[in-house]
């Protein structure tokens, strides 16, 4: 448990989303894509990592980071969801869970 | 040079700021602080790292990341500048350079 | 779940350890320390983050990263355990769990 | 300049390599690859980032991190060099510069 325990759920959602997104980038290498997936996953992993760090240190700008994360994750979920691959569908789901968790923090 | 060469200057400013900030956290360990320094430096290092990644991949959300970075760096510069230590003064200067560079990208 | 599901347990241990370590750095700011804590926590958070990324992408060098993580976490656990603060004790425990998880991967 | 100025050159080589590698991942998306490129670039970016952080805080394990970085960068340079694309060639060069810089630190 980090200092500010109200962040715990969102930290976990961001951690999971970051790992899923990186994993999806690798799964998509060499595959054709007709949209921003898997580039969006690289962006999404990066902002999720930032949010984890910001919340872990109970940062002044944690909620602003989460607000940006909501936008990136929503876009990433949309892009990945358009691909039939299991890994893309799974990534989209992680992103959606992350959107919800970050929305609570961003308020 | 990364793909989008217009980012090169800002990438370097963010890289330098991230390293200075982390270095300043260590220099401040065990020293009394009457303000947010060096906690602000941890936040600042984190957002600078995000900006580097976002610009390196020419991300859709790179300018939004830089916009947030401007806010964090301005705050961090203010906090560190209030301390007489050389390392804090130097950190404040890196933050100010980063503010300028990120403002150009954030436009 | 990332691609290589045998990593899942270790990914979670590293994620938790990274967050606890960063949180402990902040908790220790301004407090006197007679040993490497909380500087070790900064190192530990950094290597844990690397391991998460390496495992998430099923990297060729994931087990080598985990081998280095074992060393850093063992040292960090020892340093933090020497401090009575609850946050240091908790950090030491996260480090020990991370040592065990990384040892399984490092084999 | 970070605290331990002997690291400055290597920090810059690792920063550049991390950015080039991430950039190359994006340049390679959707292109066929007959070897580990661009997956190696993801690993390489991750270990380079670790090294930057370790050196910025003058970490106990900085040289061990650089030792691992030498291995990852050598492998990444080899993989990328086998591809004719300008971006891959450029990435290979960044990796080679990083190998040299990390070897000095790793000693």
Short mmCIF file of C-alpha atoms in Angstrom, two decimals:
data_model
loop_
_atom_site.label_atom_id
_atom_site.label_comp_id
_atom_site.label_asym_id
_atom_site.label_seq_id
_atom_site.Cartn_x
_atom_site.Cartn_y
_atom_site.Cartn_z
CA UNK A 1 0.00 0.00 0.00
CA UNK A 2 1.33 3.41 -0.93
CA UNK A 3 0.85 6.43 1.36
CA UNK A 4 -2.35 7.68 -0.22
CA UNK A 5 -4.42 4.48 -0.16
CA UNK A 6 -7.28 6.03 -2.16
CA UNK A 7 -5.00 5.65 -5.19
CA UNK A 8 -4.43 1.92 -4.79
CA UNK A 9 -7.14 0.78 -7.22
CA UNK A 10 -6.06 3.24 -9.91
CA UNK A 11 -2.38 2.37 -9.49
CA UNK A 12 -3.23 -1.26 -10.15
CA UNK A 13 -5.37 -0.43 -13.19
CA UNK A 14 -2.56 1.71 -14.64
CA UNK A 15 0.07 -0.93 -13.93
CA UNK A 16 -2.01 -3.60 -15.64
CA UNK A 17 -2.79 -1.35 -18.59
CA UNK A 18 0.86 -0.42 -19.08
CA UNK A 19 1.91 -4.06 -19.14
CA UNK A 20 -0.92 -5.10 -21.47
CA UNK A 21 -0.16 -2.27 -23.84
CA UNK A 22 3.54 -3.13 -24.07
CA UNK A 23 2.64 -6.76 -24.55
CA UNK A 24 0.25 -5.81 -27.34
CA UNK A 25 2.91 -3.79 -29.15
CA UNK A 26 5.03 -6.93 -29.32
CA UNK A 27 2.08 -9.09 -30.40
CA UNK A 28 1.35 -6.68 -33.22
CA UNK A 29 4.90 -6.44 -34.59
CA UNK A 30 4.94 -7.52 -38.22
CA UNK A 31 1.15 -7.54 -38.42
CA UNK A 32 -0.68 -5.12 -40.68
CA UNK A 33 -2.71 -2.44 -38.94
CA UNK A 34 -5.32 -0.14 -40.48
CA UNK A 35 -5.40 2.25 -37.55
CA UNK A 36 -3.21 3.65 -34.72
CA UNK A 37 -2.89 0.30 -32.91
CA UNK A 38 -0.21 -0.59 -31.75
CA UNK A 39 1.36 2.87 -31.75
CA UNK A 40 -1.39 4.06 -29.43
CA UNK A 41 -0.34 1.26 -27.05
CA UNK A 42 3.15 2.75 -26.77
CA UNK A 43 1.66 6.11 -25.83
CA UNK A 44 -0.76 4.50 -23.46
CA UNK A 45 1.93 2.48 -21.67
CA UNK A 46 3.97 5.65 -21.23
CA UNK A 47 1.20 7.74 -19.68
CA UNK A 48 0.07 4.84 -17.47
CA UNK A 49 3.59 4.53 -16.09
CA UNK A 50 3.61 8.25 -15.34
CA UNK A 51 0.31 7.95 -13.46
CA UNK A 52 1.64 5.07 -11.37
CA UNK A 53 4.67 7.13 -10.36
CA UNK A 54 2.62 10.25 -9.69
CA UNK A 55 0.17 8.38 -7.47
CA UNK A 56 2.89 6.39 -5.70
CA UNK A 57 4.45 9.65 -4.53
CA UNK A 58 1.08 11.31 -3.89
CA UNK A 59 2.06 13.98 -6.39
CA UNK A 60 0.51 17.44 -6.66
CA UNK A 61 -0.14 16.73 -10.35
CA UNK A 62 -1.42 13.16 -10.01
CA UNK A 63 -4.98 14.00 -10.94
CA UNK A 64 -3.89 16.03 -13.98
CA UNK A 65 -1.78 13.09 -15.12
CA UNK A 66 -4.82 10.84 -14.72
CA UNK A 67 -6.95 13.29 -16.69
CA UNK A 68 -4.53 12.99 -19.62
CA UNK A 69 -4.45 9.23 -19.13
CA UNK A 70 -8.23 9.06 -19.57
CA UNK A 71 -7.90 10.64 -23.00
CA UNK A 72 -5.05 8.42 -24.13
CA UNK A 73 -6.68 5.24 -22.83
CA UNK A 74 -10.04 6.06 -24.43
CA UNK A 75 -8.35 6.52 -27.78
CA UNK A 76 -6.24 3.41 -27.35
CA UNK A 77 -9.26 1.31 -26.33
CA UNK A 78 -11.10 2.45 -29.46
CA UNK A 79 -8.18 1.65 -31.77
CA UNK A 80 -7.41 -1.77 -30.28
CA UNK A 81 -11.08 -2.76 -30.05
CA UNK A 82 -11.31 -2.43 -33.85
CA UNK A 83 -8.91 -5.37 -34.25
CA UNK A 84 -10.15 -8.94 -33.92
CA UNK A 85 -6.96 -10.37 -32.37
CA UNK A 86 -7.44 -11.63 -28.83
CA UNK A 87 -4.46 -9.60 -27.66
CA UNK A 88 -5.96 -6.39 -29.05
CA UNK A 89 -9.36 -7.09 -27.50
CA UNK A 90 -7.70 -7.79 -24.18
CA UNK A 91 -5.67 -4.60 -24.44
CA UNK A 92 -8.82 -2.61 -25.17
CA UNK A 93 -10.42 -4.02 -22.03
CA UNK A 94 -7.44 -3.04 -19.88
CA UNK A 95 -7.62 0.44 -21.32
CA UNK A 96 -11.32 0.71 -20.51
CA UNK A 97 -10.74 -0.39 -16.91
CA UNK A 98 -7.97 2.19 -16.72
CA UNK A 99 -10.26 4.93 -18.04
CA UNK A 100 -12.74 4.24 -15.26
CA UNK A 101 -10.10 4.14 -12.54
CA UNK A 102 -8.42 7.32 -13.78
CA UNK A 103 -11.75 9.14 -14.05
CA UNK A 104 -12.32 8.61 -10.31
CA UNK A 105 -8.90 10.06 -9.52
CA UNK A 106 -9.15 12.88 -12.05
CA UNK A 107 -12.29 14.31 -10.44
CA UNK B 1 17.69 12.33 -34.47
CA UNK B 2 14.23 11.00 -33.90
CA UNK B 3 11.62 10.92 -36.70
CA UNK B 4 10.05 14.28 -35.95
CA UNK B 5 13.16 16.46 -35.81
CA UNK B 6 11.24 19.54 -34.63
CA UNK B 7 11.15 17.83 -31.22
CA UNK B 8 14.90 17.39 -30.90
CA UNK B 9 15.54 20.52 -28.81
CA UNK B 10 12.68 19.77 -26.44
CA UNK B 11 13.70 16.14 -26.07
CA UNK B 12 17.13 17.27 -24.95
CA UNK B 13 15.74 19.83 -22.51
CA UNK B 14 13.45 17.21 -20.98
CA UNK B 15 16.23 14.64 -20.79
CA UNK B 16 18.52 17.08 -19.03
CA UNK B 17 15.78 18.24 -16.68
CA UNK B 18 14.85 14.67 -15.73
CA UNK B 19 18.46 13.84 -14.88
CA UNK B 20 19.04 17.07 -12.94
CA UNK B 21 15.84 16.56 -10.98
CA UNK B 22 16.72 13.01 -9.97
CA UNK B 23 20.20 14.15 -9.04
CA UNK B 24 18.73 16.92 -6.91
CA UNK B 25 16.48 14.51 -5.04
CA UNK B 26 19.58 12.61 -3.98
CA UNK B 27 21.48 15.79 -3.08
CA UNK B 28 18.59 16.86 -0.86
CA UNK B 29 18.19 13.58 1.02
CA UNK B 30 18.62 14.19 4.75
CA UNK B 31 18.54 17.96 4.29
CA UNK B 32 15.71 20.03 5.76
CA UNK B 33 13.34 21.60 3.27
CA UNK B 34 10.74 24.28 3.96
CA UNK B 35 8.91 23.76 0.68
CA UNK B 36 8.06 21.09 -1.91
CA UNK B 37 11.67 20.63 -3.07
CA UNK B 38 12.82 17.84 -3.60
CA UNK B 39 9.44 16.13 -3.88
CA UNK B 40 8.62 18.39 -6.82
CA UNK B 41 11.80 17.10 -8.48
CA UNK B 42 10.46 13.54 -8.40
CA UNK B 43 7.28 14.68 -10.11
CA UNK B 44 9.22 16.75 -12.58
CA UNK B 45 11.58 13.91 -13.50
CA UNK B 46 8.58 11.67 -14.11
CA UNK B 47 6.73 14.04 -16.45
CA UNK B 48 9.94 14.92 -18.30
CA UNK B 49 10.56 11.24 -18.97
CA UNK B 50 7.03 10.93 -20.32
CA UNK B 51 7.57 13.86 -22.67
CA UNK B 52 10.80 12.35 -24.00
CA UNK B 53 9.01 9.10 -24.79
CA UNK B 54 6.02 10.85 -26.31
CA UNK B 55 8.18 12.98 -28.57
CA UNK B 56 10.50 10.11 -29.49
CA UNK B 57 7.52 8.22 -30.89
CA UNK B 58 5.93 11.34 -32.38
CA UNK B 59 2.88 10.66 -30.25
CA UNK B 60 -0.58 12.04 -30.80
CA UNK B 61 -0.55 13.32 -27.22
CA UNK B 62 2.99 14.71 -27.18
CA UNK B 63 1.92 18.34 -27.04
CA UNK B 64 -0.57 17.66 -24.25
CA UNK B 65 2.17 15.94 -22.28
CA UNK B 66 4.40 18.98 -22.82
CA UNK B 67 1.60 21.26 -21.67
CA UNK B 68 1.42 19.40 -18.37
CA UNK B 69 5.21 19.42 -18.19
CA UNK B 70 5.23 23.22 -18.40
CA UNK B 71 3.08 23.40 -15.26
CA UNK B 72 5.14 20.89 -13.31
CA UNK B 73 8.47 22.43 -14.33
CA UNK B 74 7.31 25.96 -13.49
CA UNK B 75 6.32 24.84 -10.03
CA UNK B 76 9.50 22.85 -9.57
CA UNK B 77 11.68 25.77 -10.72
CA UNK B 78 9.97 28.02 -8.19
CA UNK B 79 10.43 25.58 -5.33
CA UNK B 80 14.07 24.74 -6.07
CA UNK B 81 15.01 28.37 -6.75
CA UNK B 82 14.02 29.20 -3.17
CA UNK B 83 16.89 27.05 -1.87
CA UNK B 84 20.45 28.41 -1.81
CA UNK B 85 22.19 25.10 -2.52
CA UNK B 86 24.04 25.03 -5.84
CA UNK B 87 22.28 21.81 -6.81
CA UNK B 88 18.86 23.34 -6.24
CA UNK B 89 19.75 26.46 -8.21
CA UNK B 90 21.04 24.31 -11.03
CA UNK B 91 17.89 22.19 -10.96
CA UNK B 92 15.75 25.34 -11.13
CA UNK B 93 17.65 26.45 -14.22
CA UNK B 94 17.10 23.11 -15.96
CA UNK B 95 13.43 23.35 -15.15
CA UNK B 96 13.22 26.84 -16.64
CA UNK B 97 14.93 25.72 -19.85
CA UNK B 98 12.49 22.82 -19.98
CA UNK B 99 9.52 25.17 -19.54
CA UNK B 100 10.62 27.19 -22.55
CA UNK B 101 11.24 24.15 -24.72
CA UNK B 102 7.94 22.54 -23.76
CA UNK B 103 6.03 25.76 -24.38
CA UNK B 104 7.18 25.73 -28.01
CA UNK B 105 5.97 22.16 -28.43
CA UNK B 106 2.74 22.69 -26.49
CA UNK B 107 1.56 25.45 -28.82
CA UNK C 1 -2.29 -11.17 -18.66
CA UNK C 2 0.81 -10.52 -20.71
CA UNK C 3 1.92 -12.92 -23.44
CA UNK C 4 4.26 -14.98 -21.29
CA UNK C 5 1.97 -15.81 -18.38
CA UNK C 6 4.74 -17.42 -16.34
CA UNK C 7 5.92 -13.88 -15.62
CA UNK C 8 2.63 -12.66 -14.19
CA UNK C 9 3.50 -13.20 -10.53
CA UNK C 10 6.89 -11.54 -10.87
CA UNK C 11 5.47 -8.60 -12.80
CA UNK C 12 3.07 -7.96 -9.93
CA UNK C 13 5.80 -8.25 -7.30
CA UNK C 14 8.00 -5.78 -9.22
CA UNK C 15 5.11 -3.37 -9.79
CA UNK C 16 4.26 -3.39 -6.10
CA UNK C 17 7.89 -3.03 -5.07
CA UNK C 18 8.45 -0.09 -7.42
CA UNK C 19 5.43 1.75 -6.04
CA UNK C 20 6.33 1.02 -2.40
CA UNK C 21 9.90 2.16 -2.96
CA UNK C 22 8.86 5.47 -4.51
CA UNK C 23 6.35 5.98 -1.74
CA UNK C 24 9.07 5.31 0.84
CA UNK C 25 11.41 7.87 -0.71
CA UNK C 26 8.72 10.50 -0.17
CA UNK C 27 7.99 9.30 3.38
CA UNK C 28 11.69 9.59 4.21
CA UNK C 29 12.21 13.10 2.82
CA UNK C 30 13.48 15.37 5.56
CA UNK C 31 14.07 12.46 7.95
CA UNK C 32 17.58 11.56 9.06
CA UNK C 33 18.97 8.29 7.76
CA UNK C 34 22.05 6.45 8.97
CA UNK C 35 22.24 4.17 5.97
CA UNK C 36 21.42 4.01 2.25
CA UNK C 37 17.63 4.19 2.76
CA UNK C 38 15.89 5.92 0.96
CA UNK C 39 18.47 6.27 -1.82
CA UNK C 40 18.38 2.50 -2.27
CA UNK C 41 14.62 2.81 -2.80
CA UNK C 42 15.19 5.04 -5.82
CA UNK C 43 17.54 2.45 -7.32
CA UNK C 44 15.16 -0.33 -6.47
CA UNK C 45 12.15 1.39 -8.03
CA UNK C 46 14.15 1.94 -11.22
CA UNK C 47 15.28 -1.67 -11.66
CA UNK C 48 11.80 -2.99 -10.75
CA UNK C 49 10.29 -0.84 -13.47
CA UNK C 50 12.82 -2.22 -15.95
CA UNK C 51 11.90 -5.78 -14.99
CA UNK C 52 8.20 -5.09 -15.49
CA UNK C 53 8.86 -3.76 -18.98
CA UNK C 54 11.21 -6.60 -19.86
CA UNK C 55 8.74 -9.25 -18.75
CA UNK C 56 5.76 -7.50 -20.34
CA UNK C 57 7.47 -7.74 -23.73
CA UNK C 58 8.86 -11.23 -23.04
CA UNK C 59 12.35 -9.81 -23.54
CA UNK C 60 15.46 -11.81 -24.33
CA UNK C 61 17.16 -10.15 -21.35
CA UNK C 62 14.27 -10.41 -18.88
CA UNK C 63 15.97 -12.98 -16.69
CA UNK C 64 19.22 -11.00 -16.59
CA UNK C 65 17.27 -7.93 -15.53
CA UNK C 66 15.63 -9.97 -12.78
CA UNK C 67 19.03 -11.25 -11.67
CA UNK C 68 20.20 -7.67 -11.16
CA UNK C 69 16.89 -6.86 -9.47
CA UNK C 70 17.50 -9.60 -6.91
CA UNK C 71 20.75 -7.91 -5.86
CA UNK C 72 19.25 -4.43 -5.67
CA UNK C 73 16.16 -5.60 -3.78
CA UNK C 74 18.19 -7.64 -1.28
CA UNK C 75 20.32 -4.60 -0.51
CA UNK C 76 17.29 -2.32 -0.32
CA UNK C 77 15.41 -4.72 1.98
CA UNK C 78 18.40 -4.80 4.33
CA UNK C 79 18.72 -1.02 4.42
CA UNK C 80 15.03 -0.30 4.92
CA UNK C 81 14.57 -3.08 7.47
CA UNK C 82 17.10 -1.31 9.72
CA UNK C 83 14.67 1.61 10.13
CA UNK C 84 11.77 1.37 12.59
CA UNK C 85 9.31 3.46 10.57
CA UNK C 86 6.28 1.52 9.40
CA UNK C 87 6.84 2.71 5.83
CA UNK C 88 10.43 1.41 5.82
CA UNK C 89 9.38 -1.94 7.26
CA UNK C 90 6.66 -2.22 4.65
CA UNK C 91 9.11 -1.31 1.91
CA UNK C 92 11.54 -3.96 3.13
CA UNK C 93 8.77 -6.56 2.92
CA UNK C 94 7.90 -5.60 -0.66
CA UNK C 95 11.57 -5.90 -1.54
CA UNK C 96 11.78 -9.37 -0.02
CA UNK C 97 8.72 -10.54 -1.95
CA UNK C 98 10.30 -9.11 -5.07
CA UNK C 99 13.57 -10.95 -4.40
CA UNK C 100 11.71 -14.26 -4.25
CA UNK C 101 9.69 -13.59 -7.39
CA UNK C 102 12.73 -12.43 -9.34
CA UNK C 103 14.77 -15.41 -8.23
CA UNK C 104 12.24 -17.75 -9.85
CA UNK C 105 12.48 -15.82 -13.12
CA UNK C 106 16.26 -15.41 -12.96
CA UNK C 107 16.85 -19.17 -12.87
CA UNK D 1 25.45 18.24 -14.91
CA UNK D 2 24.52 15.52 -12.48
CA UNK D 3 26.44 14.98 -9.24
CA UNK D 4 28.89 12.44 -10.59
CA UNK D 5 30.15 14.26 -13.67
CA UNK D 6 32.18 11.28 -14.89
CA UNK D 7 28.82 9.82 -15.97
CA UNK D 8 27.80 12.76 -18.14
CA UNK D 9 28.97 11.30 -21.45
CA UNK D 10 27.36 7.94 -20.82
CA UNK D 11 24.10 9.51 -19.66
CA UNK D 12 23.90 11.37 -22.97
CA UNK D 13 24.71 8.26 -25.00
CA UNK D 14 22.01 6.30 -23.17
CA UNK D 15 19.47 9.10 -23.53
CA UNK D 16 20.09 9.32 -27.25
CA UNK D 17 19.99 5.57 -27.69
CA UNK D 18 16.72 5.26 -25.79
CA UNK D 19 15.07 7.91 -27.96
CA UNK D 20 16.44 6.45 -31.22
CA UNK D 21 15.30 2.98 -30.25
CA UNK D 22 11.74 4.09 -29.46
CA UNK D 23 11.67 6.06 -32.67
CA UNK D 24 12.83 3.00 -34.59
CA UNK D 25 10.09 0.83 -33.11
CA UNK D 26 7.54 3.24 -34.54
CA UNK D 27 9.32 3.43 -37.91
CA UNK D 28 9.24 -0.36 -38.13
CA UNK D 29 5.56 -0.83 -37.27
CA UNK D 30 3.83 -2.65 -40.09
CA UNK D 31 7.11 -3.48 -41.82
CA UNK D 32 8.27 -7.07 -42.16
CA UNK D 33 11.30 -8.05 -40.10
CA UNK D 34 13.39 -11.20 -40.44
CA UNK D 35 15.13 -10.77 -37.11
CA UNK D 36 14.62 -9.34 -33.61
CA UNK D 37 14.47 -5.71 -34.79
CA UNK D 38 12.40 -3.77 -33.63
CA UNK D 39 11.64 -5.85 -30.56
CA UNK D 40 15.27 -5.52 -29.52
CA UNK D 41 14.79 -1.73 -29.69
CA UNK D 42 12.08 -1.90 -27.03
CA UNK D 43 14.42 -3.83 -24.73
CA UNK D 44 17.25 -1.49 -25.52
CA UNK D 45 15.22 1.65 -24.80
CA UNK D 46 14.18 0.18 -21.47
CA UNK D 47 17.69 -0.68 -20.24
CA UNK D 48 19.07 2.66 -21.50
CA UNK D 49 16.45 4.50 -19.47
CA UNK D 50 17.44 2.48 -16.41
CA UNK D 51 21.10 3.41 -16.90
CA UNK D 52 20.25 7.11 -17.17
CA UNK D 53 18.36 6.97 -13.90
CA UNK D 54 21.04 4.93 -12.16
CA UNK D 55 23.78 7.32 -13.22
CA UNK D 56 21.72 10.43 -12.47
CA UNK D 57 21.41 9.31 -8.86
CA UNK D 58 24.99 8.01 -8.71
CA UNK D 59 23.60 4.60 -7.85
CA UNK D 60 25.50 1.75 -6.22
CA UNK D 61 24.41 -0.50 -9.09
CA UNK D 62 25.01 1.96 -11.94
CA UNK D 63 27.97 0.05 -13.36
CA UNK D 64 26.11 -3.27 -13.22
CA UNK D 65 23.23 -1.68 -15.08
CA UNK D 66 25.69 -0.42 -17.71
CA UNK D 67 27.20 -3.89 -17.98
CA UNK D 68 23.79 -5.29 -18.86
CA UNK D 69 23.21 -2.37 -21.21
CA UNK D 70 26.36 -3.26 -23.15
CA UNK D 71 24.96 -6.71 -23.87
CA UNK D 72 21.53 -5.44 -24.90
CA UNK D 73 22.93 -2.66 -27.08
CA UNK D 74 25.42 -4.97 -28.82
CA UNK D 75 22.61 -7.34 -29.69
CA UNK D 76 20.32 -4.51 -30.79
CA UNK D 77 23.05 -2.92 -32.94
CA UNK D 78 23.60 -6.25 -34.69
CA UNK D 79 19.89 -6.78 -35.36
CA UNK D 80 19.18 -3.26 -36.61
CA UNK D 81 22.37 -3.10 -38.70
CA UNK D 82 21.06 -6.04 -40.74
CA UNK D 83 18.21 -3.88 -42.05
CA UNK D 84 18.77 -1.43 -44.89
CA UNK D 85 16.32 1.24 -43.70
CA UNK D 86 17.98 4.51 -42.76
CA UNK D 87 16.21 4.49 -39.40
CA UNK D 88 17.55 1.04 -38.57
CA UNK D 89 21.09 1.99 -39.57
CA UNK D 90 20.86 5.11 -37.46
CA UNK D 91 19.53 3.12 -34.52
CA UNK D 92 22.43 0.67 -34.85
CA UNK D 93 24.88 3.55 -34.70
CA UNK D 94 23.29 4.95 -31.54
CA UNK D 95 23.51 1.50 -29.99
CA UNK D 96 27.19 1.22 -30.86
CA UNK D 97 27.97 4.61 -29.32
CA UNK D 98 26.04 3.50 -26.25
CA UNK D 99 28.04 0.27 -26.04
CA UNK D 100 31.28 2.24 -25.95
CA UNK D 101 30.05 4.72 -23.37
CA UNK D 102 28.62 1.99 -21.13
CA UNK D 103 31.80 -0.06 -21.38
CA UNK D 104 33.77 2.83 -19.85
CA UNK D 105 31.32 3.03 -16.96
CA UNK D 106 31.03 -0.73 -16.53
CA UNK D 107 34.75 -1.13 -15.88
#
